Tab-separated table of C-alpha atoms in Angstrom:
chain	number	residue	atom	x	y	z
A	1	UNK	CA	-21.823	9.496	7.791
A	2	UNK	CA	-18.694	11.051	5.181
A	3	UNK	CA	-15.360	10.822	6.390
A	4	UNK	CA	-15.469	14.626	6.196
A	5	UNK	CA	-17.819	14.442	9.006
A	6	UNK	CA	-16.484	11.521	11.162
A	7	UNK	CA	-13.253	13.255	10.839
A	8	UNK	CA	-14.598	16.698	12.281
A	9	UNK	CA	-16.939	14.900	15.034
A	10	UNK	CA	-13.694	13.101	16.301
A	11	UNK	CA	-11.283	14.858	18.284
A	12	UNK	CA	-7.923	13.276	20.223
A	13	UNK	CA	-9.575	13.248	23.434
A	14	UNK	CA	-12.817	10.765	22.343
A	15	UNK	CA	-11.572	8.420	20.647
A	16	UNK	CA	-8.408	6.251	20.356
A	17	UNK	CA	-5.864	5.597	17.022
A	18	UNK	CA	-8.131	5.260	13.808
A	19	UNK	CA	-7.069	2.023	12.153
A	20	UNK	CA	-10.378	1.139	11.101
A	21	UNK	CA	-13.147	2.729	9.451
A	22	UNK	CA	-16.965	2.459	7.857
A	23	UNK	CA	-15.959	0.358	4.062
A	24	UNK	CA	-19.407	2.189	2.151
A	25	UNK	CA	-17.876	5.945	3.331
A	26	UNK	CA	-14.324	5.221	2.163
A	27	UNK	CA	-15.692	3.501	-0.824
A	28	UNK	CA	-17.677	6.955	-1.487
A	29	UNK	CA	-14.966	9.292	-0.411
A	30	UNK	CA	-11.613	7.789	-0.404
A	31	UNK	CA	-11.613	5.959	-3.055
A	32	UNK	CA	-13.742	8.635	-5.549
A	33	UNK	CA	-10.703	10.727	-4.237
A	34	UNK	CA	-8.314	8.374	-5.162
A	35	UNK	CA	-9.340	7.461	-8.624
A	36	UNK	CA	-9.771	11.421	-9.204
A	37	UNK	CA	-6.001	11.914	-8.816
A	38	UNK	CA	-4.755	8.930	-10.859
A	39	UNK	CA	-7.385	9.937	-13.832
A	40	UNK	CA	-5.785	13.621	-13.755
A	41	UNK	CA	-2.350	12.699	-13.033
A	42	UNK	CA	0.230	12.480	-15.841
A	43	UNK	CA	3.509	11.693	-14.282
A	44	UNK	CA	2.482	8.256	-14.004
A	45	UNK	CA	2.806	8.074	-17.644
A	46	UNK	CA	6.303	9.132	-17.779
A	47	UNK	CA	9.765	7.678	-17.482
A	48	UNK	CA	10.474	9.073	-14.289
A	49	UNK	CA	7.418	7.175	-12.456
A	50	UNK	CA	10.020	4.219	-12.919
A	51	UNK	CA	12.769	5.638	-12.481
A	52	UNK	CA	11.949	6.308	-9.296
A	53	UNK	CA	10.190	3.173	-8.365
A	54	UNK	CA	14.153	1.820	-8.838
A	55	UNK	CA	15.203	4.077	-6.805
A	56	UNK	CA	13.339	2.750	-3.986
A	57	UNK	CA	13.533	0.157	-4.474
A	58	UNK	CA	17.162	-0.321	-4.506
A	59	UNK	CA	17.545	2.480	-1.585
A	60	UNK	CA	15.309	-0.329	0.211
A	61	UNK	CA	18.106	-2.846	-0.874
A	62	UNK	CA	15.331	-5.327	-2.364
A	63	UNK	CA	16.581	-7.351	-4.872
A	64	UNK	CA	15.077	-6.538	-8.293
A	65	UNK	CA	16.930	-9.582	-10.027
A	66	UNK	CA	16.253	-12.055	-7.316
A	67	UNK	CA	12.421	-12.857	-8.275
A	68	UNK	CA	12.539	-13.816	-11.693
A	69	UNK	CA	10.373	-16.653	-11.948
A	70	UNK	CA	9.485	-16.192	-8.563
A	71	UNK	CA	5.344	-14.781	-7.647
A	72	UNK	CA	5.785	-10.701	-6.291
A	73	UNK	CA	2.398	-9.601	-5.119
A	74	UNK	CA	1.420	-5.577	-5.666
A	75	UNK	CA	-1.000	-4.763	-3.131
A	76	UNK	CA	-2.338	-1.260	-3.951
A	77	UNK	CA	-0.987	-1.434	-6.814
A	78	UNK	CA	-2.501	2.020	-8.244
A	79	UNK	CA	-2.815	2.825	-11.943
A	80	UNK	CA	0.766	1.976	-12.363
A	81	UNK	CA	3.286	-0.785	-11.885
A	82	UNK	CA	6.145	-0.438	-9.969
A	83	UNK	CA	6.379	-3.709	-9.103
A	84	UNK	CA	7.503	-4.424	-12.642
A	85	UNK	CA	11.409	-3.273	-11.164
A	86	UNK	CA	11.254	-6.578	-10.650
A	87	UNK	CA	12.754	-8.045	-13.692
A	88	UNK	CA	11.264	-11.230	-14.738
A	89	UNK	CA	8.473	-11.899	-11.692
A	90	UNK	CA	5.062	-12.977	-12.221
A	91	UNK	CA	2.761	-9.867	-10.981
A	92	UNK	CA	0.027	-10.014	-9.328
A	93	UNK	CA	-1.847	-6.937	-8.342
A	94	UNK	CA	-4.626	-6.520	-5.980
A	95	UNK	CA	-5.832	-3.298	-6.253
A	96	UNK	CA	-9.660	-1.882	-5.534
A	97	UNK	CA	-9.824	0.540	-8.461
A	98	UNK	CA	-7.836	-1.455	-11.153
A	99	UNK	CA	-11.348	-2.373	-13.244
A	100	UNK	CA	-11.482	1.442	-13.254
A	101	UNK	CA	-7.796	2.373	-14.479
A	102	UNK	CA	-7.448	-0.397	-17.077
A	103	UNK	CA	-11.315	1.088	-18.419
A	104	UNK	CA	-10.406	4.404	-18.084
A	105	UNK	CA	-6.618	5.922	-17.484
A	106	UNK	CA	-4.876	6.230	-20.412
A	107	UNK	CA	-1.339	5.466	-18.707
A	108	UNK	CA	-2.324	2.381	-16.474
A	109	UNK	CA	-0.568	-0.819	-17.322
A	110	UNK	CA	-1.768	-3.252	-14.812
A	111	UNK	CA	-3.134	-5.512	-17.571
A	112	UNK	CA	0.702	-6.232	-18.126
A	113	UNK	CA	0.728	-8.188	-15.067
A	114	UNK	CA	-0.321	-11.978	-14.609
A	115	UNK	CA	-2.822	-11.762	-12.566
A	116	UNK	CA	-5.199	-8.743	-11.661
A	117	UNK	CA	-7.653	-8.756	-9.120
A	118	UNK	CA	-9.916	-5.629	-8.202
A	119	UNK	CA	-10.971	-5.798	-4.766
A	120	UNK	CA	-9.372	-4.175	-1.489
A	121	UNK	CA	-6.703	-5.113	0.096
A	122	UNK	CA	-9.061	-5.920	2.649
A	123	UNK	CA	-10.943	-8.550	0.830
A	124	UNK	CA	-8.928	-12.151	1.126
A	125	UNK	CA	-7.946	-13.485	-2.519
A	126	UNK	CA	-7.972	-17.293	-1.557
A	127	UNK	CA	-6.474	-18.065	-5.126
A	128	UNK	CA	-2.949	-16.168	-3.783
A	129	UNK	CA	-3.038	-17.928	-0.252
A	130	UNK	CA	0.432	-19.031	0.084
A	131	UNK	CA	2.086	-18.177	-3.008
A	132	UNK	CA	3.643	-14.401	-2.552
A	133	UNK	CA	7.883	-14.945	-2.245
A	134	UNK	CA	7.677	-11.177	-1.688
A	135	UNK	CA	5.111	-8.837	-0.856
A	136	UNK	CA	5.024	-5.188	-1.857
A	137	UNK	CA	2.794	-2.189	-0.729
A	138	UNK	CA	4.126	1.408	-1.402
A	139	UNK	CA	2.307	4.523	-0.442
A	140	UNK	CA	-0.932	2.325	-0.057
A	141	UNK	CA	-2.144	1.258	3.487
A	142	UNK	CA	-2.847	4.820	4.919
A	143	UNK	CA	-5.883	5.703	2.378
A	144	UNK	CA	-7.273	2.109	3.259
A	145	UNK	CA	-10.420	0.845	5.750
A	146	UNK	CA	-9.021	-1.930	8.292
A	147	UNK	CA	-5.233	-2.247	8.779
A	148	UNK	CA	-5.565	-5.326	11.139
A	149	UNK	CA	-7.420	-6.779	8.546
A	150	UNK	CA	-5.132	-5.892	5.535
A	151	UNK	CA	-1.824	-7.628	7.766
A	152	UNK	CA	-3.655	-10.683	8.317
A	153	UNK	CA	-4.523	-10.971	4.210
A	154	UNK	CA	-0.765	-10.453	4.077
A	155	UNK	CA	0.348	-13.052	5.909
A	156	UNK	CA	-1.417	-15.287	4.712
A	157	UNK	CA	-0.364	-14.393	0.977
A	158	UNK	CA	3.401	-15.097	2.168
A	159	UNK	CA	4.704	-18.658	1.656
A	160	UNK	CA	6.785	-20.291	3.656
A	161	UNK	CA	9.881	-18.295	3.177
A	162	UNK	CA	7.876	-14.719	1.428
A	163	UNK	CA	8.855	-11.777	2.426
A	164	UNK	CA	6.399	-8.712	2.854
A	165	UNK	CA	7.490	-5.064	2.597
A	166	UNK	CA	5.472	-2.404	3.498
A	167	UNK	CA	6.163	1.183	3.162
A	168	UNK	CA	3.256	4.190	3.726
A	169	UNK	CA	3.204	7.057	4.858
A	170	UNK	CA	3.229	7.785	9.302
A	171	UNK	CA	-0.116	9.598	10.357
A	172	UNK	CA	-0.813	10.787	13.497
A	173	UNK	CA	-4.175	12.913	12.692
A	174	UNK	CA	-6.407	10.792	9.569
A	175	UNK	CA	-8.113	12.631	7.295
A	176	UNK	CA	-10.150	12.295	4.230
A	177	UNK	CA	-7.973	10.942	1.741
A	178	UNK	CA	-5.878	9.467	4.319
A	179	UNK	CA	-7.954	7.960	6.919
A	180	UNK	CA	-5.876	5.478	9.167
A	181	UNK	CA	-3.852	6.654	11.823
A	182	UNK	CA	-0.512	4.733	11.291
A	183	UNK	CA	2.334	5.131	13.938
A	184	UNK	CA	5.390	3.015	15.031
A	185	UNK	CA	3.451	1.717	18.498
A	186	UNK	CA	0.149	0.860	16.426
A	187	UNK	CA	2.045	-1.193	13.780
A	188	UNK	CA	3.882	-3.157	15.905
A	189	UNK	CA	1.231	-4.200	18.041
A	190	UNK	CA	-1.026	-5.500	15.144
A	191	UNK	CA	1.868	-7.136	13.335
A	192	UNK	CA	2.777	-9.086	16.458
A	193	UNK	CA	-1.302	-9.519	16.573
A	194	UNK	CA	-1.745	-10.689	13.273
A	195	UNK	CA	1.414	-13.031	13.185
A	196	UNK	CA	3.761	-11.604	11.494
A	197	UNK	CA	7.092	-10.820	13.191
A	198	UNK	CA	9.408	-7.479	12.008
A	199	UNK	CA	12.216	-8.264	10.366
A	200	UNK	CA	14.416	-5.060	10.040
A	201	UNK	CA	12.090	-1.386	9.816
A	202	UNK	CA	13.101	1.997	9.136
A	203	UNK	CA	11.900	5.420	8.778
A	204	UNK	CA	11.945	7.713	5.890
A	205	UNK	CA	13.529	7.248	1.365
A	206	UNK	CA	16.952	8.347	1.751
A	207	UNK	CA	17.597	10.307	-1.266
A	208	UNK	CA	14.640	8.090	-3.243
A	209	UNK	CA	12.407	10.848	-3.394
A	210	UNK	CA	14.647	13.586	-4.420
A	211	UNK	CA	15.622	13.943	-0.426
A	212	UNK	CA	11.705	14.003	0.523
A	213	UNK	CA	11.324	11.604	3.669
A	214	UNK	CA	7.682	10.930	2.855
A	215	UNK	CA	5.189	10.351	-0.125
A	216	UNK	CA	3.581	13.475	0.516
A	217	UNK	CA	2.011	13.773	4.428
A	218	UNK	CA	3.014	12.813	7.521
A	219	UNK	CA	6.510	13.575	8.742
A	220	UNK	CA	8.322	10.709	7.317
A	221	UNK	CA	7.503	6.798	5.900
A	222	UNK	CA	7.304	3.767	7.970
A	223	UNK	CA	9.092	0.822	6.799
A	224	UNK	CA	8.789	-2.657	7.263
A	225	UNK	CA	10.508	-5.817	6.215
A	226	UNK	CA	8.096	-8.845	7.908
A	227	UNK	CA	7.554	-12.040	7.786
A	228	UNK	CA	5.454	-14.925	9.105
A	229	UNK	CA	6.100	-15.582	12.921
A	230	UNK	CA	6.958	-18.723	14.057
């Protein structure tokens, strides 16, 4: 079965919150999707695309000086890296299409980073066990397969004292291109499932996105500043 058609055979009353779905239809549909907007898009390739990847990241009040030397992990990274606000880090990106983008999008840059590994964010890298001092995910864990699954791959990326932030887009109804169901109440409860507590979380960019309080559906971004409970 599509997405299109799980998504139209589901209704509110059937079922409860998506946070999971079949890997070979998202692979087919999401993520064909997916790589179709970064091979057409071209603002990616600009100076803005980092411009406002500072933006957040300083309206987030993450340090962008504070990992140099340090390991920052870019999970969904897309075609782009805006991760690399992060003056002197090593990268490392795990992102499902980046074999695709490096082959094939004229803009993509993830080849800059130290490490690159092309799987989901649902597939454990064992090599990066342990070794994230900070986390970061922007935009990315809405158009994914398994959220429970992508937290616990988090926490265990986090050492000791890492730091995960997570920022996507709320979603009440899935769809397509989108197709987890990501609300405060869901979040919480498989954070707290998968061992990781909440630090500090917030809703909504500020003025980051030129005064837009999402990336583009849902009514406004969920943010989240976690780390590994005790």
């Amino acid at each position: 079965m599509g997405l299109k058609s799980f998504f139209r055979r589901m209704t509110s009353a059937t079922r409860g919150p998506v946070t999971e779905i079949d890997r070979d239809a998202w692979k087919k549909d999401a993520q064909e999707g997916e790589f179709d907007f970064h091979l057409k898009d071209r603002w990616r390739g600009t100076d803005d695309f980092m411009a406002q990847s500072v933006a957040l990241f300083d309206h987030f009040g993450l340090d962008r000086q504070g990992y140099r030397g340090k390991v920052v992990i870019d999970l969904g990274a897309g075609s782009k890296l805006r991760s690399k606000a992060f003056e002197g880090a090593e990268l490392i990106v795990i992102e499902p299409l980046a074999s695709r983008f490096m082959a094939e999008v004229e803009h993509c840059d993830l080849g800059e980073a130290a490490e690159v590994h092309s799987v989901p964010a649902e597939d454990l890298v064992e090599s990066c066990v342990g070794r994230a001092d900070l986390l970061v995910s922007i935009n990315v864990l809405d158009h994914c397969f398994d959220f429970a699954t992508i937290v616990g791959n988090v926490r265990q990326y986090l050492n000791e004292d890492g730091v995960a932030f997570l920022s996507f887009d709320k979603h009440e109804e899935a769809d397509e291109m989108h197709p987890l169901e990501l609300t405060e109440e869901i979040c919480s409860r498989i954070f707290a499932e998968q061992g990781l507590a909440i630090e500090r979380a917030t809703q909504g960019c500020g003025d980051a996105l030129r005064g837009a309080q999402t990336y583009g559906h849902g009514p406004y971004t969920l943010n989240y500043w976690l780390r590994r409970a005790p």
